[in-house]
C-alpha cells in the first residue's frame, strides 16, 4: 500500500510527449530522443500501426532522411513502384496511361509499396531502440494546462493517468479531436474536404500477380490511380497497389457525396472489383483484410495552426496530404522529424511558448511540405467543382481511342467527327478547354 | 443559372438511382477479415437523442458508414453496432443532426489492423 502512495506523489514527467505512434508521431519521438530528450510516445492501439490504414506507398527520400542506413535495416516493405500512372475505366473498357522503367528504375526506387500496420510497427521499434519510451493501449483524452493556459501535459484514460512534459506533439491522425481541444483549429473537419477510402487486401500468388499485371518479377510493382466509371461521376477515384503476394484495391469518395447519392462505400468497392477489366486481376484471390480511413484532403486551407504554447501538430491531424501526388506518408515523416527537432530547440532555449515553438513552422516553410501545400491550396476545391475529370474525360478518352483503333474501312473524316461529337455530347468544347486551363492553374498554384 | 441547377438536380437524381441500384454487399462477409478488441463494458458510439433519428430526412449514417454500424429499426430509431466500428470518424463529422456522441475507444480497444 505505501508503494501506491509513493507513486501518487510522483509525477510522471518527460521532456516531450508525442500523442499517436503513427509515422509522424514515431518520427517526432525518434528525432527528439536522438537529440537526448526523454520522450513518451503514447499510442491508443494495442500496438503502433494497429489503427493505421493506407493504400499505399512510402517514399525513400523521407525514410532515408530519418535513417541514412535505412536499407540495411531490412524494412518490411512489399515491392518498389516500377510502374505508375492512371487507369481510366469506361463501363466495360479501360485505357491505361502508365510509365515504367526510366525514372522508375532506380535502386533504391523512389517509392515502395507497403502494408502500413506492419511497417508502422517496425518503424516505432526502430525509435524504441534509440530510447523512445512507448506507452501503448493508452488514450489521451485531454491536456493539462498551467495558469497561463500553456499545455504542460496530457490526461490519459488510465487511472492516475496524468503525464507531464513542457512540450506535446499531437500526431493523432485525421480525427483531430485533440488538435481542436488544443485550440489550434476552431472547427471540425468539413465533410467536403475529407475523402472516405475503403480498401481490400486480396491475396494472389506472386507469380499470378506478375503475369496479370505484366510485371517481370516480384521486385517490380505497380501503383495506379483508377478514374472513370469507378466513381459514378462522384468526386472520387480508385487505386491499385501490388504487394508481394497480395493486391491492395480501394475506392475513395468525398464523404459528403456518399449519402447524398445513397451509395455505400462497400457496394462501390464491390462494383469496382467486379468491373470486367479489374475482376480478372484478383480472380481466385482471398480477402485478407478490409478497412476504411478518412483522408484529410482539404490541404492548405484546412490546416490548423501548427504551434501553440507547449504544443505542435504534425501529420494527418495537420491535413498534410497532397492528393494529386499521393503524398502523405512522407509529409508525416518529415513533419514529425521537424517537430521533434523544434521541441529539442525549445528545450535548449528553455522556452516552450508559441513564439519559441514557431521554429517548427519556419522549418516547414522551408521544406517541400508547406511549399507544396500552398501551391496546391485550391486543388481540393478544384476537384469538388470539376467532377468531369473523374468521369466525363476518362469516358471520352476511352471512346476516342476505342473509335480510333476500331474504325477500319470507314471514311476517316466521319471518324473524327464521331470522336469530336462523343466529347461535345458530354461537354461543350469551350467548357472542356476551360477545364483544362483551370486544371493547369490549380496545379501551378495561381 | 436556374437551368444549370435544374440540370444538376437531374444529374443528382440519376446518380442517386445508381447508388440505390448498386448490388448490395452482405457487410458481415467483409467484416470477418477484421480483428477487434471489443470493449464489452463501454460503447464508444452513442446516439444522443434517439427521437431525433425518427425525423431525420437523410439518414446518411445508413449509407456512409464503411462497416454498416448503423441500422434502421422498425420504430424509426437507429441501432448502433459499435463493436464493428473501425474508428474512421465519418459519422462523427457527417451525421446531419450532429446526433452521434463519438469517442475513440478506450486505450487498447477497438479495431486492430493486421496489415493496414
Coordinates of C-alpha atoms in Angstrom, one line a residue:
Chain A
X1 CA 0.0 0.0 0.0
X2 CA 2.7 2.6 0.8
X3 CA 4.0 1.9 -2.6
X4 CA 0.9 3.3 -4.4
X5 CA 1.0 6.3 -2.1
X6 CA 4.5 7.0 -3.2
X7 CA 3.5 6.6 -6.8
X8 CA 0.7 9.1 -6.3
X9 CA 3.1 11.8 -5.2
X10 CA 5.5 11.2 -8.0
X11 CA 4.6 13.0 -11.2
X12 CA 5.2 11.0 -14.5
X13 CA 7.4 13.6 -16.3
X14 CA 9.2 13.6 -19.7
X15 CA 10.9 16.2 -21.8
X16 CA 8.4 15.6 -24.6
X17 CA 5.1 13.8 -25.1
X18 CA 4.1 12.6 -28.5
X19 CA 0.4 11.6 -28.9
X20 CA 0.0 8.9 -31.5
X21 CA 2.6 6.4 -32.8
X22 CA 2.0 6.6 -36.5
X23 CA 4.7 7.7 -38.9
X24 CA 4.5 11.4 -37.8
X25 CA 4.5 10.5 -34.1
X26 CA 7.1 7.8 -34.3
X27 CA 9.4 10.0 -36.2
X28 CA 8.8 13.0 -33.9
X29 CA 9.6 10.9 -30.9
X30 CA 12.7 9.4 -32.5
X31 CA 14.2 12.7 -33.7
X32 CA 13.8 14.3 -30.2
X33 CA 15.2 11.2 -28.5
X34 CA 18.2 11.2 -30.7
X35 CA 19.0 14.7 -29.5
X36 CA 18.8 13.4 -25.9
X37 CA 15.3 14.3 -24.9
X38 CA 13.3 11.9 -22.7
X39 CA 10.3 11.1 -24.8
X40 CA 7.0 9.4 -24.1
X41 CA 5.2 8.1 -27.2
X42 CA 1.5 7.4 -26.3
X43 CA -0.5 5.1 -28.5
X44 CA -4.1 4.2 -28.1
X45 CA -3.9 1.0 -30.1
X46 CA -2.7 -2.4 -28.9
X47 CA 0.5 -1.8 -30.9
X48 CA 1.8 1.0 -33.1
X49 CA 0.2 0.7 -36.5
X50 CA -2.9 -1.1 -35.3
X51 CA -5.1 1.9 -36.2
X52 CA -3.2 2.9 -39.3
X53 CA -4.6 2.3 -42.7
X54 CA -3.5 3.5 -46.1
X55 CA -3.2 2.5 -49.8
X56 CA -0.3 2.8 -50.3
X57 CA 3.3 3.8 -50.7
X58 CA 6.1 5.2 -48.6
X59 CA 8.9 7.4 -50.1
X60 CA 12.6 6.7 -50.0
X61 CA 13.6 10.4 -49.5
X62 CA 11.7 10.6 -46.2
X63 CA 12.8 7.2 -44.9
X64 CA 16.5 8.0 -45.7
X65 CA 16.2 11.4 -44.1
X66 CA 15.4 9.7 -40.9
X67 CA 17.6 6.6 -41.3
X68 CA 20.6 7.1 -43.6
X69 CA 21.2 3.4 -43.3
X70 CA 17.5 2.6 -44.0
X71 CA 18.0 -0.2 -46.4
X72 CA 20.5 -2.1 -44.2
X73 CA 17.8 -2.3 -41.5
X74 CA 15.7 -4.8 -43.6
X75 CA 12.5 -2.8 -43.6
X76 CA 9.3 -4.8 -44.1
X77 CA 8.2 -3.4 -47.5
X78 CA 6.5 -5.1 -50.3
X79 CA 7.5 -4.0 -53.8
X80 CA 9.2 -1.0 -55.3
X81 CA 7.0 1.1 -57.6
X82 CA 8.4 0.5 -61.0
X83 CA 5.2 1.3 -62.9
X84 CA 2.8 4.1 -62.0
X85 CA 0.1 6.2 -63.6
X86 CA -3.6 6.2 -64.4
X87 CA -6.1 3.6 -65.5
X88 CA -9.2 5.1 -67.0
X89 CA -12.3 2.9 -66.9
X90 CA -15.3 3.1 -69.2
X91 CA -18.2 0.8 -68.5
X92 CA -16.5 -2.2 -69.9
X93 CA -13.2 -1.0 -71.2
X94 CA -10.0 0.6 -69.9
X95 CA -7.3 3.0 -71.2
X96 CA -4.0 2.8 -69.3
X97 CA -1.6 5.7 -69.1
X98 CA 1.3 4.5 -67.1
X99 CA 5.1 5.0 -67.0
X100 CA 7.6 2.2 -66.4
X101 CA 11.3 1.9 -66.5
X102 CA 13.3 5.1 -66.9
X103 CA 12.9 7.3 -63.9
X104 CA 11.2 4.4 -62.1
X105 CA 14.1 2.0 -62.4
X106 CA 16.3 3.5 -59.7
X107 CA 17.7 1.3 -57.0
X108 CA 16.5 2.0 -54.4
X109 CA 13.3 3.2 -56.0
X110 CA 11.7 6.5 -55.1
X111 CA 8.6 4.8 -53.7
X112 CA 7.8 1.5 -52.1
X113 CA 4.5 -0.3 -51.7
X114 CA 4.0 -1.4 -48.1
X115 CA 1.4 -2.6 -45.6
X116 CA 1.1 0.2 -43.1
X117 CA 0.3 -1.7 -39.9
X118 CA 3.4 -3.8 -40.3
X119 CA 5.6 -1.0 -41.5
X120 CA 4.4 1.3 -38.8
X121 CA 5.1 -1.3 -36.0
X122 CA 8.6 -1.8 -37.4
X123 CA 9.2 2.0 -37.6
X124 CA 8.4 2.5 -34.0
X125 CA 10.6 -0.4 -33.0
X126 CA 13.5 1.5 -34.6
X127 CA 12.5 4.5 -32.5
X128 CA 12.3 2.5 -29.3
X129 CA 15.8 1.2 -30.0
X130 CA 17.0 4.8 -29.8
X131 CA 15.4 5.4 -26.5
X132 CA 11.8 6.4 -27.1
X133 CA 9.5 5.2 -24.3
X134 CA 6.3 3.7 -25.8
X135 CA 3.1 3.8 -23.8
X136 CA 0.6 1.6 -25.7
X137 CA -3.0 0.9 -25.1
X138 CA -3.5 4.4 -23.7
X139 CA -5.8 7.1 -24.9
X140 CA -5.1 10.7 -24.4
X141 CA -8.4 12.4 -23.6
X142 CA -7.3 16.0 -22.8
X143 CA -4.5 18.4 -22.0
X144 CA -3.2 19.6 -18.7
X145 CA -2.5 23.4 -18.7
X146 CA -0.7 25.8 -16.4
X147 CA -2.3 29.0 -15.1
X148 CA -1.4 30.9 -18.3
X149 CA -3.1 28.2 -20.4
X150 CA 0.1 26.7 -21.8
X151 CA -0.1 22.9 -22.3
X152 CA 2.2 21.2 -19.8
X153 CA 1.0 17.6 -20.1
X154 CA -1.8 15.2 -21.1
X155 CA -4.6 13.4 -19.3
X156 CA -4.9 9.8 -20.4
X157 CA -7.7 7.3 -19.8
X158 CA -5.6 5.3 -17.3
X159 CA -6.2 5.7 -13.5
X160 CA -4.0 8.5 -12.3
X161 CA -3.1 8.8 -15.9
X162 CA -1.5 12.3 -16.0
X163 CA 1.7 12.6 -17.9
X164 CA 3.7 15.8 -17.9
X165 CA 6.1 17.5 -20.3
X166 CA 6.8 21.1 -21.4
X167 CA 6.1 20.2 -25.0
X168 CA 3.4 17.9 -26.5
X169 CA 3.4 17.0 -30.2
X170 CA -0.1 16.0 -31.5
X171 CA 0.1 13.2 -34.1
X172 CA -3.4 11.9 -33.5
X173 CA -4.3 11.3 -37.1
X174 CA -7.2 12.6 -39.2
X175 CA -9.7 12.7 -36.4
X176 CA -8.3 15.9 -34.9
X177 CA -10.1 15.9 -31.6
X178 CA -7.1 16.9 -29.5
X179 CA -6.0 19.5 -32.1
X180 CA -9.3 21.1 -31.6
X181 CA -9.0 20.9 -27.8
X182 CA -5.6 22.5 -28.0
X183 CA -7.2 25.4 -29.7
X184 CA -5.2 25.1 -32.9
X185 CA -8.3 24.9 -35.1
X186 CA -11.7 26.4 -34.5
X187 CA -13.8 24.0 -36.5
X188 CA -14.2 20.3 -37.0
X189 CA -13.4 18.5 -40.3
X190 CA -15.7 19.5 -43.1
X191 CA -17.2 16.5 -44.9
X192 CA -16.5 18.1 -48.3
X193 CA -12.8 18.2 -47.5
X194 CA -12.3 14.6 -46.4
X195 CA -12.4 11.5 -48.6
X196 CA -13.5 8.2 -47.2
X197 CA -11.4 5.5 -48.6
X198 CA -12.2 1.8 -48.3
X199 CA -9.7 -0.9 -49.3
X200 CA -9.4 -4.6 -49.6
X201 CA -6.2 -6.5 -49.5
X202 CA -6.7 -9.6 -51.6
X203 CA -4.1 -12.4 -51.6
X204 CA -3.0 -13.6 -55.0
X205 CA 0.1 -15.7 -55.6
X206 CA 3.1 -13.7 -56.6
X207 CA 3.6 -15.3 -60.0
X208 CA -0.1 -14.7 -60.8
X209 CA 0.4 -11.0 -59.9
X210 CA 3.4 -10.8 -62.1
X211 CA 1.6 -12.4 -65.0
X212 CA -1.7 -10.5 -64.6
X213 CA -0.1 -7.1 -64.2
X214 CA 2.7 -7.6 -66.6
X215 CA 5.5 -7.3 -64.1
X216 CA 8.7 -9.1 -64.9
X217 CA 9.2 -10.4 -61.3
X218 CA 8.4 -9.8 -57.7
X219 CA 10.9 -6.9 -57.5
X220 CA 8.6 -4.9 -59.7
X221 CA 5.4 -3.3 -58.6
X222 CA 2.5 -1.2 -59.9
X223 CA 0.8 1.8 -58.3
X224 CA -2.1 3.3 -60.2
X225 CA -5.0 5.7 -59.6
X226 CA -8.1 4.5 -61.3
X227 CA -10.6 7.1 -62.6
X228 CA -13.7 7.0 -64.8
X229 CA -16.5 4.6 -64.4
X230 CA -15.5 3.7 -60.8
X231 CA -16.9 6.7 -59.0
X232 CA -20.3 7.0 -60.8
X233 CA -19.5 10.6 -61.5
X234 CA -18.9 11.5 -57.9
X235 CA -15.7 13.1 -56.7
X236 CA -13.6 10.0 -56.2
X237 CA -11.2 7.6 -57.5
X238 CA -9.9 4.1 -57.1
X239 CA -6.4 2.8 -56.6
X240 CA -4.4 -0.4 -57.1
X241 CA -1.1 -1.4 -55.5
X242 CA 0.6 -4.7 -55.9
X243 CA 2.1 -6.2 -52.8
X244 CA 4.4 -9.2 -52.9
X245 CA 1.6 -11.8 -52.9
X246 CA -1.5 -9.7 -52.5
X247 CA -3.1 -6.8 -54.2
X248 CA -4.5 -3.7 -52.5
X249 CA -7.5 -2.2 -54.2
X250 CA -9.6 0.6 -52.9
X251 CA -12.1 3.3 -53.7
X252 CA -12.1 6.8 -52.2
X253 CA -15.1 9.2 -52.4
X254 CA -15.7 12.5 -50.8
X255 CA -17.6 11.9 -47.6
X256 CA -20.4 14.4 -48.4
X257 CA -21.4 12.7 -51.6
X258 CA -21.9 9.1 -50.4
X259 CA -25.2 9.7 -48.5
X260 CA -26.3 12.3 -51.0
X261 CA -26.3 9.6 -53.6
X262 CA -27.3 6.7 -51.4
X263 CA -24.1 4.9 -52.2
X264 CA -22.5 2.7 -49.6
X265 CA -18.7 2.5 -49.8
X266 CA -18.5 -1.3 -49.8
X267 CA -21.1 -1.5 -52.5
X268 CA -19.0 0.9 -54.6
X269 CA -15.9 -1.2 -53.8
X270 CA -17.7 -4.4 -54.9
X271 CA -18.7 -2.7 -58.2
X272 CA -15.1 -1.8 -58.8
X273 CA -13.9 -5.3 -58.0
X274 CA -16.5 -6.7 -60.4
X275 CA -15.5 -4.4 -63.3
X276 CA -14.7 -6.6 -66.3
X277 CA -11.2 -5.1 -66.5
X278 CA -10.5 -5.4 -62.8
X279 CA -12.0 -8.7 -61.8
X280 CA -9.6 -10.9 -63.7
X281 CA -6.7 -9.3 -61.8
X282 CA -7.7 -10.7 -58.5
X283 CA -9.7 -13.7 -59.6
X284 CA -9.5 -16.6 -57.2
X285 CA -8.0 -14.4 -54.5
X286 CA -8.9 -14.4 -50.8
X287 CA -9.7 -11.2 -49.0
X288 CA -7.1 -10.8 -46.2
X289 CA -8.4 -7.5 -44.8
X290 CA -11.0 -4.9 -45.4
X291 CA -10.8 -1.4 -43.8
X292 CA -11.5 2.2 -44.2
X293 CA -10.0 5.5 -43.3
X294 CA -10.6 9.2 -43.8
X295 CA -8.1 11.3 -45.8
X296 CA -7.8 15.0 -45.0
X297 CA -7.7 16.4 -48.5
X298 CA -8.5 19.9 -47.6
X299 CA -4.8 20.8 -47.7
X300 CA -3.6 24.3 -47.0
X301 CA -7.0 25.8 -46.5
X302 CA -7.9 23.3 -43.8
X303 CA -4.7 23.3 -41.9
X304 CA -4.7 24.1 -38.2
X305 CA -2.3 26.5 -36.6
X306 CA 0.8 24.3 -36.3
X307 CA 2.1 25.5 -33.0
X308 CA 0.9 26.9 -29.7
X309 CA 2.1 27.3 -26.1
X310 CA 3.7 23.9 -25.4
X311 CA 2.2 22.2 -28.4
X312 CA 2.9 21.2 -32.0
X313 CA 0.9 19.2 -34.5
X314 CA 2.0 17.1 -37.4
X315 CA 0.8 14.5 -40.0
X316 CA -2.9 13.9 -40.9
X317 CA -4.0 15.9 -37.9
X318 CA -2.5 18.9 -39.6
X319 CA -4.0 17.9 -43.0
X320 CA -0.6 17.2 -44.5
X321 CA -1.7 15.4 -47.7
X322 CA -1.1 16.2 -51.3
X323 CA -3.9 14.2 -53.0
X324 CA -2.7 14.6 -56.6
X325 CA 0.8 13.2 -55.9
X326 CA -0.4 10.6 -53.4
X327 CA 1.9 12.2 -50.8
X328 CA 1.0 11.9 -47.1
X329 CA 3.3 9.3 -45.5
X330 CA 6.4 11.3 -46.5
X331 CA 4.9 14.6 -45.2
X332 CA 4.0 13.0 -41.9
X333 CA 7.5 11.6 -41.6
X334 CA 9.4 14.8 -42.4
X335 CA 7.0 17.0 -40.4
X336 CA 7.4 14.6 -37.5
X337 CA 11.1 14.9 -37.7
X338 CA 11.0 18.7 -37.9
X339 CA 8.6 18.8 -34.9
X340 CA 10.9 16.7 -32.8
X341 CA 13.8 18.9 -33.7
X342 CA 11.8 22.1 -32.9
X343 CA 10.9 20.6 -29.5
X344 CA 14.6 20.0 -28.8
X345 CA 15.5 23.6 -29.8
X346 CA 12.8 24.8 -27.4
X347 CA 14.4 22.8 -24.7
X348 CA 17.8 24.4 -25.4
X349 CA 16.2 27.8 -25.1
X350 CA 14.1 26.7 -22.1
X351 CA 11.3 28.5 -23.7
X352 CA 8.2 26.4 -24.7
X353 CA 6.0 29.3 -25.7
X354 CA 4.3 29.6 -29.1
X355 CA 6.9 32.1 -30.1
X356 CA 9.7 29.7 -29.4
X357 CA 8.0 26.7 -31.0
X358 CA 7.2 28.7 -34.1
X359 CA 10.6 27.5 -35.4
X360 CA 8.6 24.4 -36.5
X361 CA 6.6 26.5 -38.8
X362 CA 9.7 28.1 -40.2
X363 CA 11.3 24.7 -40.9
X364 CA 8.1 23.5 -42.6
X365 CA 8.0 26.7 -44.7
X366 CA 11.5 25.8 -46.0
X367 CA 10.5 22.2 -46.7
X368 CA 8.5 20.8 -49.6
X369 CA 5.6 20.3 -47.2
X370 CA 4.3 23.8 -46.9
X371 CA 5.6 24.9 -50.3
X372 CA 3.6 22.2 -52.0
X373 CA 0.5 22.5 -49.8
X374 CA 0.5 26.3 -50.5
X375 CA 0.9 25.7 -54.3
X376 CA -1.9 23.1 -54.3
X377 CA -4.2 25.1 -52.0
X378 CA -7.0 25.2 -54.5
X379 CA -6.8 21.6 -55.6
X380 CA -9.4 20.2 -53.2
X381 CA -11.9 22.8 -54.3
X382 CA -11.0 22.2 -57.9
X383 CA -11.9 18.5 -57.6
X384 CA -15.1 19.3 -55.9
X385 CA -16.2 21.6 -58.7
X386 CA -14.7 19.6 -61.6
X387 CA -16.2 16.1 -61.3
X388 CA -15.7 15.7 -65.1
X389 CA -12.0 14.9 -64.6
X390 CA -13.1 11.8 -62.7
X391 CA -15.8 10.7 -65.1
X392 CA -16.5 12.6 -68.3
X393 CA -13.0 12.9 -69.6
X394 CA -11.9 9.3 -68.8
X395 CA -15.0 8.2 -70.6
X396 CA -14.2 10.4 -73.6
X397 CA -10.7 9.1 -73.8
X398 CA -11.9 5.6 -73.8
X399 CA -14.4 6.3 -76.6
X400 CA -12.0 8.3 -78.7
X401 CA -9.2 5.8 -78.6
X402 CA -11.7 2.9 -79.0
X403 CA -13.1 4.5 -82.1
X404 CA -9.6 5.4 -83.5
X405 CA -8.4 1.8 -83.2
X406 CA -11.6 0.2 -84.5
X407 CA -12.9 2.5 -87.2
X408 CA -11.5 0.5 -90.1
X409 CA -12.9 0.8 -93.6
X410 CA -14.9 3.9 -92.9
X411 CA -14.2 7.4 -94.1
X412 CA -11.8 8.9 -91.6
X413 CA -13.4 12.4 -91.7
X414 CA -16.5 10.8 -90.3
X415 CA -14.5 9.0 -87.7
X416 CA -13.0 12.3 -86.4
X417 CA -16.5 13.8 -86.4
X418 CA -17.7 11.0 -84.3
X419 CA -14.9 11.3 -81.8
X420 CA -15.4 15.1 -81.5
X421 CA -19.1 14.5 -81.1
X422 CA -18.5 12.0 -78.3
X423 CA -16.8 14.8 -76.4
X424 CA -19.3 17.6 -77.2
X425 CA -22.2 15.3 -76.4
X426 CA -20.7 15.1 -72.9
X427 CA -19.4 18.6 -72.7
X428 CA -19.4 21.8 -74.7
X429 CA -15.9 22.2 -76.3
X430 CA -15.2 25.6 -74.8
X431 CA -16.0 24.4 -71.3
X432 CA -13.7 21.4 -71.9
X433 CA -10.9 23.8 -72.9
X434 CA -11.7 26.0 -69.9
X435 CA -11.5 22.9 -67.6
X436 CA -8.0 22.1 -68.8
X437 CA -6.8 25.6 -68.3
X438 CA -8.2 25.8 -64.8
X439 CA -6.6 22.4 -64.0
X440 CA -3.3 23.9 -65.1
X441 CA -3.8 27.0 -63.0
X442 CA -4.7 24.9 -59.9
X443 CA -1.5 22.8 -60.2
X444 CA 0.7 25.8 -60.7
X445 CA -1.0 27.5 -57.8
X446 CA -2.2 30.8 -59.4
Chain B
X1 CA -28.4 29.8 -63.6
X2 CA -31.8 28.3 -62.9
X3 CA -31.4 25.9 -65.8
X4 CA -28.0 24.8 -64.6
X5 CA -29.2 23.9 -61.1
X6 CA -32.1 22.0 -62.6
X7 CA -29.7 20.1 -64.7
X8 CA -27.6 19.4 -61.6
X9 CA -30.6 18.2 -59.7
X10 CA -31.5 15.9 -62.5
X11 CA -27.9 14.5 -62.5
X12 CA -28.0 14.0 -58.8
X13 CA -31.3 12.1 -59.1
X14 CA -29.8 9.9 -61.8
X15 CA -26.7 9.1 -59.7
X16 CA -28.9 8.6 -56.6
X17 CA -30.7 5.9 -58.5
X18 CA -27.5 4.3 -59.5
X19 CA -26.4 4.3 -55.8
X20 CA -29.6 2.5 -54.9
X21 CA -29.1 0.1 -57.8
X22 CA -25.7 -1.0 -56.7
X23 CA -25.6 -4.7 -55.9
X24 CA -25.6 -4.8 -52.1
X25 CA -22.8 -6.4 -50.2
X26 CA -23.5 -8.5 -47.1
X27 CA -21.4 -6.5 -44.8
X28 CA -20.7 -9.3 -42.3
X29 CA -18.7 -11.1 -45.1
X30 CA -16.1 -8.3 -45.3
X31 CA -16.1 -7.7 -41.5
X32 CA -14.9 -11.3 -41.0
X33 CA -11.4 -10.2 -42.2
X34 CA -11.1 -7.7 -39.3
X35 CA -9.7 -8.1 -35.9
X36 CA -11.2 -6.2 -32.9
X37 CA -10.6 -5.9 -29.2
X38 CA -14.2 -5.2 -28.2
X39 CA -14.8 -3.1 -25.2
X40 CA -17.7 -5.1 -23.6
X41 CA -18.2 -2.5 -20.8
X42 CA -18.4 0.7 -22.6
X43 CA -19.7 1.8 -26.0
X44 CA -17.7 4.5 -27.6
X45 CA -20.5 5.4 -30.0
X46 CA -23.9 6.6 -28.8
X47 CA -26.9 8.2 -30.3
X48 CA -27.5 11.3 -28.3
X49 CA -31.2 11.6 -28.8
X50 CA -32.9 8.6 -30.5
X51 CA -36.1 10.6 -31.2
X52 CA -34.1 12.9 -33.4
X53 CA -33.3 10.0 -35.8
X54 CA -37.0 9.4 -36.4
X55 CA -37.4 12.8 -38.0
X56 CA -34.0 12.7 -39.8
X57 CA -34.6 13.0 -43.6
X58 CA -31.2 12.0 -45.0
X59 CA -30.3 9.2 -42.6
X60 CA -26.8 9.4 -44.1
X61 CA -25.4 7.0 -41.4
X62 CA -27.2 4.1 -43.2
X63 CA -25.0 4.9 -46.3
X64 CA -21.6 6.4 -45.5
X65 CA -20.5 4.1 -42.7
X66 CA -17.9 1.8 -44.3
X67 CA -18.8 -1.1 -41.9
X68 CA -22.5 -0.7 -41.6
X69 CA -22.5 0.2 -37.9
X70 CA -25.9 1.9 -38.1
X71 CA -29.1 0.1 -38.9
X72 CA -32.7 1.3 -39.0
X73 CA -35.2 -0.2 -36.6
X74 CA -38.9 -0.7 -37.3
X75 CA -39.7 2.2 -35.0
X76 CA -37.5 4.6 -36.9
X77 CA -34.7 4.7 -34.4
X78 CA -31.1 3.8 -35.3
X79 CA -29.3 0.9 -33.7
X80 CA -25.6 1.3 -33.2
X81 CA -23.4 -1.8 -33.6
X82 CA -20.3 -0.1 -32.1
X83 CA -18.5 -3.4 -31.9
X84 CA -17.7 -3.4 -35.7
X85 CA -16.6 0.3 -35.8
X86 CA -13.3 0.9 -37.5
X87 CA -13.0 4.4 -36.0
X88 CA -12.8 6.2 -39.3
X89 CA -14.8 9.2 -38.0
X90 CA -17.2 9.5 -40.9
X91 CA -20.3 9.6 -38.7
X92 CA -18.6 12.0 -36.3
X93 CA -18.5 14.7 -38.9
X94 CA -21.3 13.7 -41.3
X95 CA -24.3 13.0 -39.1
X96 CA -26.6 15.8 -40.3
X97 CA -28.2 16.2 -36.9
X98 CA -24.9 16.0 -35.1
X99 CA -26.6 13.3 -33.0
X100 CA -23.7 10.9 -32.6
X101 CA -21.5 11.0 -29.5
X102 CA -18.2 9.9 -30.9
X103 CA -15.2 9.0 -28.8
X104 CA -12.1 6.9 -29.5
X105 CA -12.5 3.5 -27.9
X106 CA -10.6 3.3 -24.6
X107 CA -6.9 2.5 -24.9
X108 CA -6.2 -0.9 -26.3
X109 CA -9.8 -1.5 -27.6
X110 CA -11.3 -1.3 -31.0
X111 CA -10.1 -2.3 -34.4
X112 CA -6.6 -3.7 -34.7
X113 CA -5.4 -3.8 -38.3
X114 CA -3.1 -6.7 -39.1
X115 CA -1.9 -5.4 -42.5
X116 CA -3.1 -1.8 -42.8

